[in-house]
Short mmCIF file of C-alpha atoms in Angstrom, two decimals:
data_model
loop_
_atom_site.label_atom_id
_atom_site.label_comp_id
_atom_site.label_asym_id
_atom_site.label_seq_id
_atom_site.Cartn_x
_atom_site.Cartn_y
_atom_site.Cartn_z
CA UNK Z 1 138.65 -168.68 63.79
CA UNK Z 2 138.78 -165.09 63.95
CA UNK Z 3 135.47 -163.53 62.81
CA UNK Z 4 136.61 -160.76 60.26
CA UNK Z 5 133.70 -158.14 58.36
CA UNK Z 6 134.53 -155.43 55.87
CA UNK Z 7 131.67 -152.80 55.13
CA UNK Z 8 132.58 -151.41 52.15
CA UNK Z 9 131.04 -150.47 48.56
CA UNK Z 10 132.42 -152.16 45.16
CA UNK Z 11 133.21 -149.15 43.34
CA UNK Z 12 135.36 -147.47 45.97
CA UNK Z 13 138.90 -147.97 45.32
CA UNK Z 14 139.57 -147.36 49.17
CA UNK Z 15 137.31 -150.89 49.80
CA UNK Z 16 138.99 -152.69 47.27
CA UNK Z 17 142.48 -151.48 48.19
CA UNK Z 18 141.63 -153.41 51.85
CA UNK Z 19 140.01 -156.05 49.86
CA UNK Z 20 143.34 -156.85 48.31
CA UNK Z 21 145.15 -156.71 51.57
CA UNK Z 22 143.01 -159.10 53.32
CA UNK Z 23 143.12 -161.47 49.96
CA UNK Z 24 147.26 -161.08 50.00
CA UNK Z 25 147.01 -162.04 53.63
CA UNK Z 26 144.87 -165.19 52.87
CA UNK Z 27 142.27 -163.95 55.53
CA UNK Z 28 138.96 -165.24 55.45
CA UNK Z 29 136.23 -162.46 55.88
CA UNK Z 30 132.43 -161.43 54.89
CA UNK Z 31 131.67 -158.79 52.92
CA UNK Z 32 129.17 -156.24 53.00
CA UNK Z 33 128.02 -154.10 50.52
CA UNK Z 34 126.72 -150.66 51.45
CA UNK Z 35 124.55 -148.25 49.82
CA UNK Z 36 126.57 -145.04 49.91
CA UNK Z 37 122.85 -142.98 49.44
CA UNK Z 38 121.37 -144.78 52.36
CA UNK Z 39 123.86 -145.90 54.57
CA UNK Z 40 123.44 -148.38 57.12
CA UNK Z 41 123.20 -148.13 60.75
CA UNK Z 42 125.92 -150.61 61.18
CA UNK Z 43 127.99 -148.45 59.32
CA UNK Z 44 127.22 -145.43 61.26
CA UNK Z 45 127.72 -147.20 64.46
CA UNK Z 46 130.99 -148.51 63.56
CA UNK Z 47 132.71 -145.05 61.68
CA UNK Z 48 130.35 -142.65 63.42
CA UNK Z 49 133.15 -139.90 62.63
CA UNK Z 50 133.81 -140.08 58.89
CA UNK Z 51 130.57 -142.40 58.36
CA UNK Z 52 132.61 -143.42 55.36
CA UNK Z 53 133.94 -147.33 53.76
CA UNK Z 54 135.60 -148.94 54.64
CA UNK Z 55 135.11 -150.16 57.59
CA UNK Z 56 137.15 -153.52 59.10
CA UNK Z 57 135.34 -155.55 61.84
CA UNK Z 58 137.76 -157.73 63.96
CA UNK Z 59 136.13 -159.84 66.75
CA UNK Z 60 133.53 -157.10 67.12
CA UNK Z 61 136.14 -154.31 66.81
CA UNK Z 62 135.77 -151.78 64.41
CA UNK Z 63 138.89 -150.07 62.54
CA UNK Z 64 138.59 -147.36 60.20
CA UNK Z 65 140.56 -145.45 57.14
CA UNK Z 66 141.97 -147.39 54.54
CA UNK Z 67 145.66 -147.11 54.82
CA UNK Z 68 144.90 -147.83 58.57
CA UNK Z 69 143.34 -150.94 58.06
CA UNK Z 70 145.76 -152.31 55.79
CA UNK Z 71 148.57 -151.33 58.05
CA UNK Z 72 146.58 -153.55 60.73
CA UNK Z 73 145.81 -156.44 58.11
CA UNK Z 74 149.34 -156.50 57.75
CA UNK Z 75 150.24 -156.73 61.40
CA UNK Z 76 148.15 -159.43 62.53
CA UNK Z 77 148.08 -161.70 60.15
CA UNK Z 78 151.00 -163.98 58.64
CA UNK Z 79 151.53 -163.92 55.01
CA UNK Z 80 153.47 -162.03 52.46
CA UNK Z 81 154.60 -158.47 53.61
CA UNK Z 82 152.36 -155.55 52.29
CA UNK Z 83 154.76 -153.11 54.23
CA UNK Z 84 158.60 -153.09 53.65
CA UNK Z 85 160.38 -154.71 56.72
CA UNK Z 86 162.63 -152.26 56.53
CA UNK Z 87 161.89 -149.11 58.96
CA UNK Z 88 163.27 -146.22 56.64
CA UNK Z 89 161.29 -148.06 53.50
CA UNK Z 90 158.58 -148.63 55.71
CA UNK Z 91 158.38 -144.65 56.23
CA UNK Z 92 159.01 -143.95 52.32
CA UNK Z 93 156.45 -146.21 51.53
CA UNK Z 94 153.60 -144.34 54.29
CA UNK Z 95 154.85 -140.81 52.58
CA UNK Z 96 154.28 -142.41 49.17
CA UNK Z 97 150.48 -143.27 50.38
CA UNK Z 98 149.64 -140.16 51.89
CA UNK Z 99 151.15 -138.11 48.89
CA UNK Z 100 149.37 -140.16 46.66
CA UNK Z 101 146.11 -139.42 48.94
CA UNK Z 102 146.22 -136.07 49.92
CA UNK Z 103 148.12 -134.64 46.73
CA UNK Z 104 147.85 -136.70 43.40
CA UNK Z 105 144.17 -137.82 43.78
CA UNK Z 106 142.72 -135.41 44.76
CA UNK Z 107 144.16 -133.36 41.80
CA UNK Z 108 143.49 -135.65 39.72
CA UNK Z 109 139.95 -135.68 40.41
CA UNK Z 110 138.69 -132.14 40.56
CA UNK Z 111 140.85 -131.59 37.27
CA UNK Z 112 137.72 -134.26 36.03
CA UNK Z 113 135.07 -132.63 37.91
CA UNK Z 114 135.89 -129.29 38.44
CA UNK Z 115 134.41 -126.95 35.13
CA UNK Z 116 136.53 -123.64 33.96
CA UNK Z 117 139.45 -122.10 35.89
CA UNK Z 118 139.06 -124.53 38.55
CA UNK Z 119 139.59 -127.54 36.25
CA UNK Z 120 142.09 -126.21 34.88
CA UNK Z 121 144.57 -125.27 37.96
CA UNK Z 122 143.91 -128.78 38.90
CA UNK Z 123 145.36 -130.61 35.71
CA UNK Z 124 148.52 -127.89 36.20
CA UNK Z 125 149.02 -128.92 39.93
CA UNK Z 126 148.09 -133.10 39.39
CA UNK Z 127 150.70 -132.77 35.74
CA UNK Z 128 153.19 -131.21 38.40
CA UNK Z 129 153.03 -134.32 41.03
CA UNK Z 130 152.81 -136.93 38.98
CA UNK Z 131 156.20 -136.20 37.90
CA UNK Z 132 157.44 -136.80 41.58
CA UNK Z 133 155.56 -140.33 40.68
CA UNK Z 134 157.40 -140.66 37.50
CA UNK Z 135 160.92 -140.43 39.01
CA UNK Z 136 160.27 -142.51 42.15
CA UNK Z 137 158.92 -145.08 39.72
CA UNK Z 138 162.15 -144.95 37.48
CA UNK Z 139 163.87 -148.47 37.03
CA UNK Z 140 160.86 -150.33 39.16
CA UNK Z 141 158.99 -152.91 38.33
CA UNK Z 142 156.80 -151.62 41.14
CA UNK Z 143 156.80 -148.95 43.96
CA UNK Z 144 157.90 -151.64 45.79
CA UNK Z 145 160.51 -153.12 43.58
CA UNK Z 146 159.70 -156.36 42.07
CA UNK Z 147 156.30 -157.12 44.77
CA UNK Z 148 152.80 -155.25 44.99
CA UNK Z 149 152.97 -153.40 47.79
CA UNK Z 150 151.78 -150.44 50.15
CA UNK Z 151 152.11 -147.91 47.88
CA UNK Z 152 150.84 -149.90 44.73
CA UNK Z 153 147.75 -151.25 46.30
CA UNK Z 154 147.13 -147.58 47.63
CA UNK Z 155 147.84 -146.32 44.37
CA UNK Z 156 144.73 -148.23 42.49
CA UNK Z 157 142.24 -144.73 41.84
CA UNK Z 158 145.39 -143.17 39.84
CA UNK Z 159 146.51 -146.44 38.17
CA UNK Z 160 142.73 -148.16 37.23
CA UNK Z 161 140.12 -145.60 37.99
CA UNK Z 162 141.38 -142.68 36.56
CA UNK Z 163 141.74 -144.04 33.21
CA UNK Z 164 137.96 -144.01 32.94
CA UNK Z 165 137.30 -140.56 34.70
CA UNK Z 166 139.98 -139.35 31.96
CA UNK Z 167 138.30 -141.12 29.01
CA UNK Z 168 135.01 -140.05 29.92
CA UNK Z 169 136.32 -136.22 30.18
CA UNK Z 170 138.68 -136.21 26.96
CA UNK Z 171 141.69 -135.32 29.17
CA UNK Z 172 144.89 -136.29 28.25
CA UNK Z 173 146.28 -135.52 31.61
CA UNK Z 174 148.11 -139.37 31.87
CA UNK Z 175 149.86 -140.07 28.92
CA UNK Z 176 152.83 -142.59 27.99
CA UNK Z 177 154.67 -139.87 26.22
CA UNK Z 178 154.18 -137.57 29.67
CA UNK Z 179 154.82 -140.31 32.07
CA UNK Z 180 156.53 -143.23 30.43
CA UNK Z 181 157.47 -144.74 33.82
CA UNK Z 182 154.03 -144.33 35.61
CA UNK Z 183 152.24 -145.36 32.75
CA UNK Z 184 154.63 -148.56 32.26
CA UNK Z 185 153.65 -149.34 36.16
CA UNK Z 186 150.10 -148.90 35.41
CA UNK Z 187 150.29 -151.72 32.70
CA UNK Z 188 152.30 -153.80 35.17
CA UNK Z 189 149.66 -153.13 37.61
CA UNK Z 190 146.06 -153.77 35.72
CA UNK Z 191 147.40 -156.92 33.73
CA UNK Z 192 149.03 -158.52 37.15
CA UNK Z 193 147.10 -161.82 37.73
CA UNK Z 194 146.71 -160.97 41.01
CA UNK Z 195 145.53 -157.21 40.73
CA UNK Z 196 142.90 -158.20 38.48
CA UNK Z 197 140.86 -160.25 40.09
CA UNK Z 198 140.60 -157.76 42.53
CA UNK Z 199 139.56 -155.04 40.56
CA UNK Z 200 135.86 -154.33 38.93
CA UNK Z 201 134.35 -154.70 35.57
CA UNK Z 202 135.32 -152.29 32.78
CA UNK Z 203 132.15 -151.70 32.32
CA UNK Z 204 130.54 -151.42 35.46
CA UNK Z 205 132.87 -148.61 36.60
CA UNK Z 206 132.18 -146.91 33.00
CA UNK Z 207 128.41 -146.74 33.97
CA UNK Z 208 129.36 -145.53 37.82
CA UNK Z 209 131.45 -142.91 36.27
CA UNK Z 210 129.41 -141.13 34.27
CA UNK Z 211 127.01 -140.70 37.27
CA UNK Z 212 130.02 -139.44 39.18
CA UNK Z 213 132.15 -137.61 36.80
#
């Protein structure tokens, strides 16, 4: 058998979005936890240029970045598809992950971290992209049609761990009068069987959040 390690931390949605892969996959695999304050030399020696989770170890070969490592998961081992089969859905659905990534999220979070003008330029520009969300959603179960996906596992900060960031700040950025759609997918997404095992405790990431936030 295949000898298969993730280094990764339990509040990070990027660990638990590989987490899920590996767990759609059926793949066997030992987990390590890592202290994000003092991180370990494995770690370093393993991601020594983002020194960041996760981090997937295959036969002694390490593979870094999330929606890298999921891409791989997918690739090598037989089970249901996390990518569409499809090439041109297959490229929607990698756009989708790095919009979501490099646009939407990080919006999202400075307009819960960042004080003043800053904060608020953030919750303009993350009100503006989630309406891209809202349409592509429109008439799906999820991104991916009727299936968890790509784009829904990559999607898990916006849909499960912004909804405490927001609580905790008062924002009413994400709203079901705003978003209808998204926040329709969002219920979809947190009450799937599936989803939630995979996701942690309410209260847990309450407590982590107001050490973060």
């Amino acid at each position: 058998m295949a000898e298969v390690k993730l280094f990764g931390c339990w509040y990070s949605p990027f660990s638990r979005r590989v987490e899920m892969a590996l767990k759609l996959k059926g793949v066997e695999y030992e987990y390590i936890e890592e202290d994000l304050s003092n991180k370990s030399h494995l770690l370093l020696k393993y991601n020594p240029i983002h020194q960041k989770v996760p981090v997937l170890l295959h036969n002694g070969k390490p593979i870094a970045e999330s929606s890298v490592i999921i891409e791989y998961i997918d690739e090598t081992w037989e089970g249901p598809s996390i990518l569409p089969k499809d090439p041109y859905e297959r490229a929607m659905a990698r756009f989708w992950v790095k919009f979501i990534d490099e646009k939407c999220a990080v919006a999202m979070w400075k307009a819960c971290s960042s004080p003043g003008e800053e904060g608020e330029k953030a919750k303009e520009e993350a009100s503006q992209l989630l309406k891209f969300l809202e349409e592509e959603l429109k008439g799906k179960k999820f991104f991916g049609g009727d299936n968890i996906g790509l784009v829904d596992i990559s999607a898990n900060f916006i849909g499960y761990w912004f909804g405490f960031a927001q609580e905790l700040k008062g924002l009413e950025l994400l709203t079901k009068e705003k978003y209808p759609n998204f926040c329709e997918w969002v219920d979809e997404y947190v009450n799937n069987n599936f989803v939630k095992e995979n996701l942690p405790l309410k209260d847990k990431m309450i407590e982590i959040f107001k050490t973060l936030a």
